[in-house]
XYZ file of C-alpha atoms in Angstrom:
688
model
C -165.679 -140.267 -156.811
C -167.585 -139.002 -153.774
C -164.643 -136.824 -152.738
C -164.430 -135.364 -156.250
C -168.137 -134.500 -156.235
C -167.809 -132.904 -152.799
C -164.800 -130.907 -153.942
C -166.682 -129.744 -157.038
C -169.626 -128.633 -154.941
C -167.296 -126.861 -152.583
C -165.679 -124.972 -155.442
C -169.094 -124.032 -156.806
C -170.131 -122.683 -153.432
C -167.064 -120.435 -153.126
C -167.304 -116.795 -154.211
C -166.022 -116.286 -157.776
C -163.694 -113.352 -157.142
C -162.671 -112.881 -160.777
C -166.224 -112.845 -162.147
C -167.397 -110.631 -159.286
C -164.652 -108.091 -159.887
C -165.224 -108.192 -163.675
C -168.984 -107.564 -163.405
C -168.517 -104.777 -160.885
C -165.710 -103.042 -162.749
C -167.471 -103.220 -166.143
C -170.705 -101.802 -164.718
C -168.908 -98.883 -163.061
C -166.770 -98.303 -166.156
C -169.886 -98.034 -168.341
C -171.403 -95.531 -165.925
C -168.244 -93.412 -165.850
C -167.983 -93.492 -169.645
C -171.636 -92.476 -169.972
C -171.081 -89.534 -167.635
C -168.071 -88.373 -169.663
C -170.006 -88.678 -172.921
C -172.964 -86.770 -171.452
C -170.633 -83.962 -170.375
C -169.344 -83.635 -173.956
C -172.891 -83.712 -175.361
C -174.434 -81.203 -172.951
C -175.471 -77.855 -174.467
C -174.567 -78.674 -178.094
C -177.257 -78.338 -180.828
C -178.454 -81.481 -182.622
C -177.334 -81.702 -186.254
C -178.581 -85.106 -187.392
C -181.461 -87.573 -186.947
C -181.896 -91.349 -187.001
C -185.507 -91.502 -188.157
C -189.001 -90.266 -187.502
C -189.921 -90.484 -183.817
C -186.483 -91.806 -182.825
C -184.783 -89.868 -180.051
C -181.722 -90.363 -177.911
C -180.948 -89.054 -174.463
C -177.992 -88.852 -172.123
C -178.319 -92.495 -171.039
C -177.334 -91.567 -167.463
C -180.438 -93.045 -165.828
C -180.109 -96.300 -167.750
C -176.372 -96.584 -167.110
C -176.826 -95.817 -163.395
C -179.517 -98.484 -163.147
C -177.209 -100.992 -164.837
C -174.294 -100.125 -162.548
C -176.464 -100.578 -159.468
C -177.586 -103.972 -160.804
C -173.923 -104.910 -161.230
C -173.308 -103.994 -157.593
C -176.203 -106.241 -156.567
C -174.824 -109.014 -158.787
C -171.401 -108.662 -157.160
C -172.992 -109.043 -153.724
C -174.851 -112.176 -154.835
C -171.744 -113.682 -156.445
C -169.677 -112.890 -153.369
C -172.059 -114.916 -151.211
C -171.168 -118.091 -153.097
C -173.622 -120.877 -153.950
C -175.796 -118.483 -156.040
C -173.632 -118.291 -159.137
C -176.367 -118.606 -161.762
C -178.611 -115.985 -160.172
C -175.618 -113.670 -159.783
C -174.537 -114.179 -163.381
C -178.014 -113.525 -164.768
C -178.333 -110.427 -162.604
C -174.851 -109.281 -163.655
C -175.587 -109.853 -167.337
C -178.815 -107.860 -166.981
C -176.944 -105.039 -165.244
C -174.264 -104.934 -167.949
C -176.962 -104.956 -170.599
C -178.577 -101.890 -169.022
C -175.230 -100.172 -168.465
C -174.106 -100.674 -172.067
C -177.557 -99.579 -173.273
C -177.066 -96.315 -171.387
C -173.591 -95.901 -172.852
C -174.922 -96.562 -176.361
C -177.688 -94.007 -175.784
C -175.160 -91.375 -174.733
C -172.826 -92.235 -177.621
C -175.621 -91.900 -180.175
C -176.596 -88.513 -178.683
C -172.979 -87.410 -178.963
C -172.921 -88.551 -182.614
C -176.050 -86.548 -183.381
C -174.374 -83.320 -182.220
C -170.938 -84.006 -183.752
C -170.301 -82.497 -187.220
C -167.673 -85.114 -188.017
C -168.355 -88.892 -188.218
C -168.173 -90.560 -184.816
C -166.422 -93.971 -184.582
C -168.799 -96.823 -183.839
C -171.910 -94.743 -184.505
C -173.512 -97.450 -186.625
C -172.938 -100.146 -184.000
C -174.105 -97.870 -181.193
C -177.307 -96.996 -183.073
C -177.978 -100.654 -183.877
C -177.282 -101.679 -180.277
C -179.542 -98.960 -178.863
C -182.430 -99.303 -181.306
C -182.297 -103.009 -182.118
C -180.208 -105.254 -179.907
C -181.566 -103.940 -176.600
C -184.922 -105.466 -177.534
C -183.456 -108.524 -175.768
C -183.713 -106.715 -172.404
C -187.180 -108.116 -171.601
C -185.791 -111.629 -172.083
C -183.125 -111.036 -169.432
C -185.719 -109.666 -167.017
C -187.970 -112.683 -167.581
C -185.085 -115.112 -167.030
C -184.533 -113.942 -163.439
C -187.875 -115.121 -162.009
C -187.619 -118.352 -164.016
C -184.369 -119.420 -162.313
C -184.762 -117.718 -158.933
C -183.745 -118.654 -156.237
C -181.707 -121.805 -156.985
C -180.451 -120.827 -160.443
C -182.230 -123.681 -162.269
C -185.397 -124.170 -164.277
C -188.108 -126.167 -162.576
C -188.207 -129.844 -163.544
C -191.016 -131.376 -165.572
C -193.744 -129.450 -167.356
C -192.838 -126.078 -165.847
C -189.243 -126.495 -166.946
C -190.308 -127.159 -170.540
C -192.666 -124.183 -170.419
C -189.832 -121.995 -169.089
C -187.539 -122.974 -171.943
C -190.312 -122.371 -174.456
C -190.957 -118.973 -172.894
C -187.301 -117.988 -173.232
C -187.253 -119.271 -176.823
C -190.252 -117.081 -177.676
C -188.783 -114.040 -175.925
C -185.376 -114.410 -177.553
C -186.884 -115.311 -180.945
C -189.217 -112.324 -180.935
C -186.409 -109.954 -179.958
C -184.024 -111.568 -182.442
C -186.536 -111.152 -185.263
C -186.877 -107.479 -184.424
C -183.070 -107.146 -184.495
C -182.774 -108.331 -188.108
C -186.039 -106.992 -189.591
C -185.632 -104.135 -192.098
C -186.280 -100.664 -190.669
C -189.452 -99.122 -192.101
C -189.266 -95.812 -190.223
C -189.239 -92.718 -192.405
C -186.172 -90.482 -192.233
C -186.881 -86.807 -191.756
C -183.685 -84.830 -191.954
C -180.188 -86.130 -192.524
C -178.517 -89.237 -191.106
C -175.178 -88.786 -189.339
C -172.159 -89.168 -191.625
C -171.156 -92.802 -192.012
C -174.273 -94.122 -190.276
C -175.794 -97.279 -191.823
C -179.418 -97.891 -190.809
C -179.511 -101.304 -192.473
C -176.416 -102.750 -190.816
C -177.120 -106.374 -189.693
C -180.569 -106.265 -191.349
C -181.763 -109.249 -193.403
C -183.484 -107.800 -196.450
C -185.006 -111.175 -197.342
C -187.351 -110.864 -194.353
C -189.207 -108.086 -196.173
C -191.148 -110.802 -197.949
C -192.576 -112.133 -194.669
C -194.776 -109.094 -194.393
C -196.209 -107.282 -191.405
C -198.085 -110.200 -189.701
C -194.847 -111.823 -188.540
C -193.990 -109.253 -185.842
C -197.623 -109.234 -184.707
C -197.580 -113.012 -184.208
C -194.397 -112.783 -182.179
C -195.856 -109.980 -180.074
C -198.883 -112.136 -179.282
C -196.642 -115.085 -178.425
C -194.543 -112.819 -176.206
C -197.582 -111.664 -174.262
C -198.720 -115.284 -173.823
C -195.221 -116.341 -172.770
C -195.190 -113.715 -170.020
C -197.737 -115.854 -168.168
C -195.074 -118.544 -167.665
C -192.925 -116.583 -165.142
C -196.079 -115.826 -163.165
C -196.968 -119.517 -163.083
C -193.410 -120.549 -162.193
C -193.216 -118.076 -159.306
C -196.638 -119.177 -158.052
C -195.624 -122.849 -158.220
C -192.336 -122.250 -156.409
C -194.084 -120.212 -153.738
C -196.757 -122.835 -153.078
C -194.168 -125.596 -152.685
C -191.608 -123.620 -150.680
C -191.003 -123.616 -146.939
C -188.719 -121.872 -144.470
C -186.005 -119.709 -145.952
C -187.095 -120.502 -149.521
C -190.580 -119.188 -148.706
C -189.122 -115.891 -147.471
C -187.030 -115.603 -150.636
C -190.107 -116.040 -152.830
C -191.970 -113.455 -150.743
C -189.265 -110.902 -151.492
C -189.716 -111.611 -155.211
C -193.488 -111.189 -154.900
C -193.136 -107.952 -152.965
C -190.738 -106.496 -155.512
C -193.033 -107.485 -158.383
C -196.068 -106.019 -156.590
C -194.422 -102.662 -155.878
C -193.006 -102.493 -159.405
C -196.430 -103.161 -160.927
C -198.067 -100.495 -158.733
C -195.350 -97.989 -159.614
C -195.794 -98.658 -163.342
C -199.552 -98.140 -163.035
C -199.029 -94.887 -161.153
C -196.623 -93.558 -163.779
C -199.127 -94.467 -166.493
C -201.931 -92.339 -165.014
C -200.127 -89.645 -162.997
C -197.748 -87.136 -164.608
C -194.571 -87.173 -162.515
C -192.701 -84.256 -164.084
C -189.196 -83.868 -162.597
C -189.653 -87.066 -160.523
C -189.967 -89.240 -163.612
C -186.262 -90.156 -163.789
C -186.121 -91.038 -160.083
C -189.248 -93.190 -160.355
C -187.813 -94.909 -163.437
C -184.614 -95.677 -161.526
C -186.618 -97.104 -158.615
C -188.773 -99.263 -160.902
C -185.748 -100.718 -162.683
C -183.617 -101.426 -159.606
C -186.250 -102.446 -157.048
C -186.656 -106.045 -158.182
C -182.883 -106.714 -158.377
C -182.555 -105.202 -154.901
C -185.262 -107.550 -153.612
C -183.553 -110.552 -155.209
C -180.260 -109.543 -153.594
C -181.838 -109.266 -150.146
C -183.563 -112.604 -150.690
C -180.217 -114.270 -151.413
C -178.157 -112.536 -148.716
C -180.580 -112.407 -145.770
C -184.303 -112.887 -146.507
C -185.132 -112.281 -142.834
C -183.513 -108.844 -142.803
C -187.036 -107.422 -142.665
C -190.275 -109.174 -141.729
C -191.244 -109.711 -145.357
C -194.691 -111.137 -144.637
C -195.560 -107.955 -142.741
C -194.028 -105.818 -145.491
C -195.945 -107.728 -148.148
C -199.179 -107.392 -146.197
C -198.721 -103.678 -145.572
C -197.909 -103.048 -149.229
C -201.020 -104.880 -150.354
C -202.983 -102.956 -147.715
C -201.774 -99.556 -148.926
C -202.321 -100.524 -152.563
C -205.917 -101.627 -151.920
C -206.674 -98.594 -149.761
C -205.243 -96.325 -152.460
C -207.274 -97.988 -155.209
C -210.491 -97.779 -153.188
C -209.891 -94.135 -152.232
C -209.131 -93.158 -155.830
C -212.232 -94.989 -157.032
C -214.416 -93.277 -154.413
C -212.883 -89.889 -155.221
C -213.468 -90.322 -158.946
C -217.022 -91.520 -158.444
C -217.794 -88.643 -156.067
C -216.278 -86.011 -158.324
C -218.076 -87.487 -161.333
C -221.377 -87.413 -159.452
C -220.887 -83.824 -158.311
C -219.914 -82.807 -161.824
C -223.044 -84.421 -163.200
C -225.189 -82.573 -160.631
C -223.474 -79.191 -160.659
C -222.065 -79.098 -164.141
C -219.073 -76.865 -164.789
C -219.642 -74.796 -161.639
C -217.395 -77.124 -159.608
C -213.984 -75.464 -159.665
C -210.592 -77.080 -159.112
C -210.074 -75.849 -155.482
C -213.484 -77.243 -154.597
C -212.565 -80.605 -156.147
C -209.380 -80.662 -154.083
C -211.334 -79.925 -150.895
C -213.825 -82.721 -151.663
C -211.032 -85.210 -152.307
C -209.231 -84.229 -149.086
C -212.418 -84.498 -147.017
C -213.196 -87.928 -148.457
C -209.656 -89.076 -147.744
C -209.752 -87.834 -144.143
C -213.171 -89.357 -143.471
C -212.618 -92.703 -145.182
C -208.920 -93.446 -144.660
C -209.033 -94.546 -141.010
C -212.067 -96.890 -141.122
C -211.187 -98.122 -144.603
C -207.593 -98.883 -143.638
C -208.729 -100.799 -140.566
C -211.213 -102.945 -142.459
C -208.928 -103.593 -145.398
C -206.108 -104.369 -142.960
C -208.191 -107.101 -141.365
C -209.037 -108.565 -144.763
C -205.412 -108.482 -145.944
C -204.121 -110.024 -142.724
C -206.624 -112.840 -142.913
C -206.048 -113.535 -146.603
C -202.270 -113.153 -146.744
C -201.083 -113.781 -143.195
C -203.940 -115.748 -141.723
C -204.129 -113.578 -138.605
C -205.661 -110.443 -137.187
C -203.950 -107.942 -134.973
C -201.089 -109.692 -133.191
C -201.321 -108.267 -129.734
C -205.089 -108.467 -129.604
C -204.379 -112.196 -129.353
C -202.053 -111.616 -126.396
C -204.569 -109.408 -124.591
C -207.375 -111.868 -125.270
C -205.278 -114.763 -124.025
C -204.500 -112.954 -120.763
C -208.211 -112.554 -119.993
C -208.918 -116.133 -121.072
C -206.270 -117.538 -118.753
C -207.921 -115.801 -115.806
C -211.178 -117.694 -116.367
C -209.851 -121.009 -117.713
C -209.348 -124.018 -115.509
C -205.827 -124.335 -114.209
C -203.431 -126.676 -115.948
C -204.938 -128.377 -119.004
C -207.623 -125.715 -119.461
C -205.061 -122.930 -119.614
C -202.892 -124.817 -122.098
C -205.919 -125.465 -124.303
C -206.611 -121.714 -124.294
C -203.019 -121.064 -125.346
C -203.243 -123.600 -128.189
C -206.394 -121.909 -129.504
C -204.816 -118.458 -129.194
C -201.717 -119.522 -131.149
C -203.868 -121.138 -133.855
C -205.994 -117.993 -134.205
C -203.032 -115.605 -134.110
C -201.011 -117.452 -136.756
C -203.815 -118.927 -138.822
C -202.533 -122.504 -138.568
C -204.633 -125.630 -138.414
C -202.728 -127.486 -135.716
C -201.046 -126.436 -132.475
C -199.836 -128.610 -129.608
C -198.506 -127.246 -126.319
C -196.517 -129.536 -124.007
C -195.337 -128.276 -120.616
C -193.215 -130.162 -118.092
C -194.597 -129.759 -114.590
C -191.860 -131.548 -112.674
C -191.543 -135.038 -111.207
C -192.040 -136.536 -114.676
C -195.511 -135.010 -115.114
C -196.384 -133.444 -118.455
C -199.423 -131.456 -119.559
C -200.409 -131.637 -123.241
C -203.067 -129.609 -125.062
C -203.767 -129.779 -128.807
C -205.866 -127.793 -131.245
C -206.761 -129.118 -134.699
C -205.666 -132.219 -136.575
C -201.982 -133.127 -136.446
C -200.390 -133.013 -139.951
C -197.867 -135.505 -141.261
C -194.929 -133.118 -140.816
C -194.469 -130.947 -137.733
C -191.716 -128.921 -136.134
C -191.004 -128.333 -132.468
C -190.081 -125.068 -130.779
C -188.860 -124.896 -127.170
C -190.821 -123.097 -124.460
C -188.609 -121.353 -121.907
C -189.445 -119.986 -118.489
C -186.732 -117.916 -116.816
C -184.121 -119.275 -119.245
C -185.117 -122.856 -118.449
C -186.739 -125.150 -121.027
C -190.099 -126.196 -119.585
C -191.852 -127.610 -122.639
C -192.398 -127.579 -126.398
C -194.700 -125.972 -128.925
C -195.541 -128.129 -131.954
C -196.578 -126.425 -135.226
C -197.036 -127.619 -138.818
C -193.767 -127.859 -140.759
C -195.374 -126.967 -144.092
C -198.050 -124.586 -145.237
C -198.489 -121.037 -146.421
C -198.050 -119.593 -142.927
C -195.539 -122.024 -141.498
C -192.593 -119.577 -141.602
C -192.022 -117.391 -138.551
C -190.596 -113.904 -138.874
C -188.899 -112.057 -136.024
C -192.202 -110.354 -135.199
C -193.913 -113.757 -135.268
C -191.342 -115.155 -132.861
C -191.835 -112.198 -130.496
C -195.592 -112.714 -130.528
C -195.183 -116.451 -130.090
C -192.822 -115.834 -127.188
C -195.424 -113.607 -125.522
C -198.134 -116.206 -125.983
C -196.239 -119.273 -124.804
C -194.638 -117.319 -121.972
C -198.112 -116.805 -120.585
C -198.751 -120.514 -121.023
C -195.559 -121.437 -119.244
C -196.219 -118.924 -116.487
C -199.756 -120.200 -115.991
C -198.707 -123.846 -115.967
C -195.714 -123.215 -113.748
C -197.717 -121.029 -111.377
C -200.325 -123.747 -111.083
C -197.625 -126.315 -110.439
C -195.815 -124.073 -107.955
C -199.062 -123.570 -106.061
C -199.522 -127.326 -105.892
C -195.905 -127.822 -104.875
C -196.275 -125.162 -102.188
C -199.325 -126.912 -100.823
C -197.530 -130.264 -100.966
C -194.542 -128.689 -99.204
C -196.780 -127.336 -96.467
C -198.388 -130.721 -96.022
C -194.974 -132.412 -95.896
C -193.736 -129.873 -93.342
C -196.769 -130.391 -91.155
C -196.521 -134.164 -91.520
C -192.778 -134.141 -90.818
C -193.275 -131.898 -87.799
C -195.984 -134.129 -86.359
C -193.958 -137.263 -87.122
C -190.946 -135.721 -85.390
C -193.076 -134.780 -82.406
C -194.500 -138.277 -82.240
C -191.022 -139.785 -82.484
C -189.698 -137.544 -79.689
C -192.789 -138.273 -77.553
C -192.347 -141.993 -78.157
C -188.662 -141.823 -77.281
C -189.409 -139.814 -74.138
C -192.377 -141.921 -73.129
C -191.022 -145.359 -74.011
C -187.336 -144.722 -73.380
C -186.432 -141.871 -71.075
C -189.573 -142.094 -68.927
C -189.177 -145.737 -67.840
C -185.392 -145.324 -67.575
C -185.722 -142.362 -65.224
C -188.438 -144.124 -63.274
C -186.152 -147.138 -62.861
C -183.306 -144.900 -61.696
C -185.635 -143.258 -59.147
C -186.754 -146.681 -57.932
C -183.139 -147.836 -57.517
C -182.186 -144.670 -55.626
C -185.211 -145.035 -53.367
C -184.233 -148.653 -52.616
C -180.683 -147.528 -51.830
C -182.062 -144.907 -49.414
C -184.052 -147.573 -47.546
C -181.043 -149.894 -47.403
C -178.408 -147.344 -46.458
C -178.940 -147.863 -42.702
C -179.663 -151.603 -42.623
C -177.362 -152.830 -45.410
C -174.817 -150.231 -46.596
C -173.200 -152.667 -49.034
C -176.495 -153.398 -50.782
C -177.303 -149.678 -50.831
C -173.957 -149.007 -52.479
C -174.725 -151.590 -55.187
C -178.116 -150.008 -55.809
C -176.500 -146.564 -56.213
C -173.975 -148.010 -58.662
C -176.792 -149.608 -60.689
C -178.717 -146.329 -60.701
C -175.577 -144.505 -61.877
C -175.183 -146.879 -64.823
C -178.845 -146.521 -65.623
C -178.565 -142.740 -65.667
C -175.525 -142.919 -67.964
C -177.678 -144.824 -70.453
C -180.325 -142.119 -70.115
C -177.696 -139.467 -70.825
C -176.630 -141.413 -73.938
C -180.251 -141.508 -75.120
C -180.559 -137.779 -74.567
C -177.411 -137.193 -76.596
C -178.820 -139.361 -79.382
C -182.017 -137.316 -79.442
C -180.039 -134.086 -79.491
C -177.761 -135.361 -82.281
C -180.796 -136.198 -84.387
C -182.029 -132.642 -83.961
C -178.634 -130.994 -84.574
C -175.150 -132.583 -84.600
C -173.407 -131.478 -81.374
C -170.106 -131.214 -83.215
C -171.442 -128.135 -84.997
C -171.766 -126.318 -81.691
C -168.517 -127.713 -80.321
C -166.234 -127.439 -83.393
C -168.120 -125.361 -85.945
C -168.989 -126.482 -89.494
C -165.400 -126.791 -90.764
C -164.159 -128.552 -87.624
C -167.133 -130.948 -87.592
C -166.510 -131.869 -91.250
C -162.788 -132.401 -90.610
C -163.627 -134.658 -87.674
C -166.096 -136.563 -89.861
C -163.660 -136.800 -92.786
C -160.805 -138.093 -90.608
C -162.836 -141.199 -89.761
C -163.289 -142.242 -93.403
C -161.109 -144.170 -95.844
C -159.737 -142.353 -97.727
C -159.622 -139.450 -95.268
C -161.249 -136.314 -96.627
C -159.375 -133.029 -96.774
C -161.544 -130.041 -95.857
C -160.509 -126.650 -97.293
C -162.440 -123.566 -96.346
C -162.176 -119.836 -96.628
C -163.172 -117.676 -93.692
C -166.905 -118.227 -93.438
C -169.367 -115.674 -92.072
C -171.853 -116.662 -89.346
C -174.159 -119.152 -91.026
C -177.888 -119.608 -90.458
C -178.577 -122.742 -88.440
C -180.557 -124.404 -91.227
C -177.770 -123.752 -93.774
C -175.110 -125.042 -91.371
C -176.969 -128.283 -90.714
C -177.782 -128.785 -94.410
C -174.156 -128.172 -95.450
C -172.932 -130.655 -92.794
C -175.425 -133.312 -93.852
C -174.732 -132.818 -97.575
C -170.947 -132.906 -97.238
C -171.088 -135.891 -94.854
C -173.303 -137.835 -97.248
C -171.029 -137.021 -100.200
C -167.859 -138.042 -98.278
C -169.526 -141.271 -97.176
C -170.477 -142.064 -100.795
C -166.842 -141.550 -101.818
C -165.641 -143.935 -99.114
C -168.245 -146.579 -99.989
C -168.464 -146.528 -103.769
C -165.828 -144.379 -105.509
C -162.687 -146.480 -104.905
C -160.877 -143.143 -104.738
C -157.461 -142.291 -103.365
C -158.279 -138.706 -102.425
C -161.363 -136.766 -101.417
C -161.472 -132.978 -101.037
C -164.213 -130.792 -99.577
C -164.185 -127.052 -100.352
C -166.388 -124.483 -98.639
C -166.813 -120.888 -99.833
C -169.378 -118.180 -99.132
C -169.734 -115.876 -102.161
C -172.573 -113.985 -103.790
C -175.009 -114.552 -100.950
C -174.678 -118.336 -101.023
C -172.626 -121.097 -99.449
C -170.954 -123.346 -102.013
C -169.930 -126.872 -101.064
C -167.752 -128.859 -103.511
C -166.833 -132.493 -102.848
C -164.272 -133.834 -105.350
C -162.731 -137.281 -105.680
C -160.503 -139.140 -108.147
C -162.511 -142.336 -108.154
C -164.270 -144.330 -110.854
C -167.089 -141.811 -111.339
C -170.740 -142.568 -112.015
C -171.975 -144.471 -115.068
C -174.145 -142.304 -117.367
C -177.029 -144.796 -117.312
C -176.994 -145.402 -113.546
C -179.950 -144.255 -111.490
C -179.515 -141.906 -108.552
C -179.368 -143.708 -105.237
C -180.983 -142.797 -101.954
C -177.936 -140.768 -100.911
C -177.922 -138.530 -104.001
C -181.692 -138.114 -103.873
C -181.468 -137.070 -100.223
C -178.666 -134.674 -101.098
C -180.825 -132.972 -103.735
C -183.811 -132.811 -101.417
C -181.787 -131.207 -98.620
C -180.526 -128.522 -101.035
C -183.992 -127.951 -102.487
C -185.541 -127.538 -99.050
C -183.560 -124.317 -98.602
C -184.058 -123.121 -102.177
C -180.579 -124.268 -103.208
C -179.292 -126.363 -106.077
C -177.191 -129.488 -106.406
C -175.190 -130.812 -109.332
C -173.269 -134.058 -109.793
C -170.780 -134.200 -112.683
C -168.112 -136.601 -113.841
C -165.227 -134.749 -115.562
C -163.501 -136.305 -118.543
C -160.315 -136.631 -116.473
C -162.133 -138.965 -114.064
C -163.713 -138.843 -110.659
C -166.860 -137.142 -109.454
C -167.660 -133.572 -108.446
C -170.643 -132.836 -106.212
C -171.549 -129.118 -106.115
C -174.208 -127.761 -103.788
C -175.241 -124.106 -103.487
C -177.243 -122.989 -100.459
C -178.642 -119.438 -100.189
C -177.578 -117.626 -97.018
C -180.961 -116.469 -95.833
C -180.994 -115.427 -92.210
C -183.178 -117.177 -89.692
C -186.092 -115.004 -88.563
């Protein structure tokens, strides 16, 4: 059963090619047919009428709008998983396209002297049936974005809303036509086709009641969209923002067309009003993050508010001047006053309204003011925890969120944590990177009005946390530098003390003893040559021990084999003494800095020794190569490898420390085929 359900879901998520092609082809066909009909109608005088106040046009704008909606529907259906939204959008587009075709067909019938086939149906469809168009437009926000009504009370309200919308439109479809006919009807045209004469007895109040119910029902889509928006997060939140933006721009455009005569731009504005919301729904389904919708929504609200305030100020000013000056204020003077007010008020007004809109809608002021303010704050804040606390506050202020936590790894298991606000029940974690390396995490609320990050948000957030990471890392690097200096000084003094102790306690007494023996031999050489000879032999043995001690001291400072055999030869000599013997392969190496040569010898020797002691390997191979300004040392074996949960021993820790001392890196991996690979990279910086 589970497999069947999964298969059904999979089929539902696939693009419906047949339906997509059908919707697209029908929409385009209606547009083409409307164009052809308009061409036949153009320039011919009108012979007939359909009733008082009833007109018909070319239908091109309506058909074009419907065809564009069909294209949007095809895109949504092609995405798969949005079948219901695509079907509703496609049905709406076909409704508009056929409405345009019916409009053009009726216009053609009104200029044709002979009866036109289908004229009655076309007139009924245009004047009656298309009253269902508002119902299709209301259905889209009710089912967007998942294609289903909301559960519970909102779902019941949505169904009731659709019932009222469809019922009101359906009643209008079958009500008798009470318009007065002035002129002659087209031949064969029946005005009362599909009309129920019995409804005449219901009287005029019935349509009024349905109109009132329709207006009340229109509040349901607003409530549904508001409810979905408040309970949405992530991608769903961005989708709902696209719907809100489209509705906002459409409402503003409708208001503008109601008060401003558009003239030749009226058809273009009508096309934009009709197709804008479907375009927004399509973007919301395909890629809601195509544009930073929260910024777009904020800027639209900003421009709308600024425009309303400017128009109100202009009207009030002009009304006041008219009241003071009477009719002496001419039109050019009014234009100059309006322009001056706009120039003077636009900049300050836009800035203030922008701050209000950002705070109300986005919860933040200017983005990069936060970055600039953080930079100055970091200069005065205490290093470490104080700087992270400043970053947490800056992120909270910039994004308008109630909780921010910043966690930064400082190395050696140390972690700095700074929080701002009260931690919510649900959070999400974002990585903090410094030079392509993850150095910490940023914790933000998972839910909330401003929990979604746009691309611009992520860029701002990256700028903010990058300063946090840089500050924390710089503080840590300064501490590590100081620690390194202290370790160098301590190691130098310890080495000096060790050499002094070895010279004072070892070589000094040994040389003194050899001198004493030689002096005794000198005194005995005349009296007792045999005893003098024994004393010289003893002194010789003593001096050989001194030489051995000197060699030991020198070897501790730098392996003599490096000077005698070179790095490759010294490693081959070292590898030949082990079991299994190590094979050393090397390209032609350039002259190496002394520190790099010693470090490479120590690292490779330690790795070969680990293979001999622990790997139970049959082969061990050492490869040396100098490329890209660094010396690479690879030690490979075919042994048992290293267990994932095993802790690094003293040898591996020393290997890492030797590489790190020169600014190099070390890596120990265990390939799936078996064995262990130790890779060390040492930069080839020249000795001063």
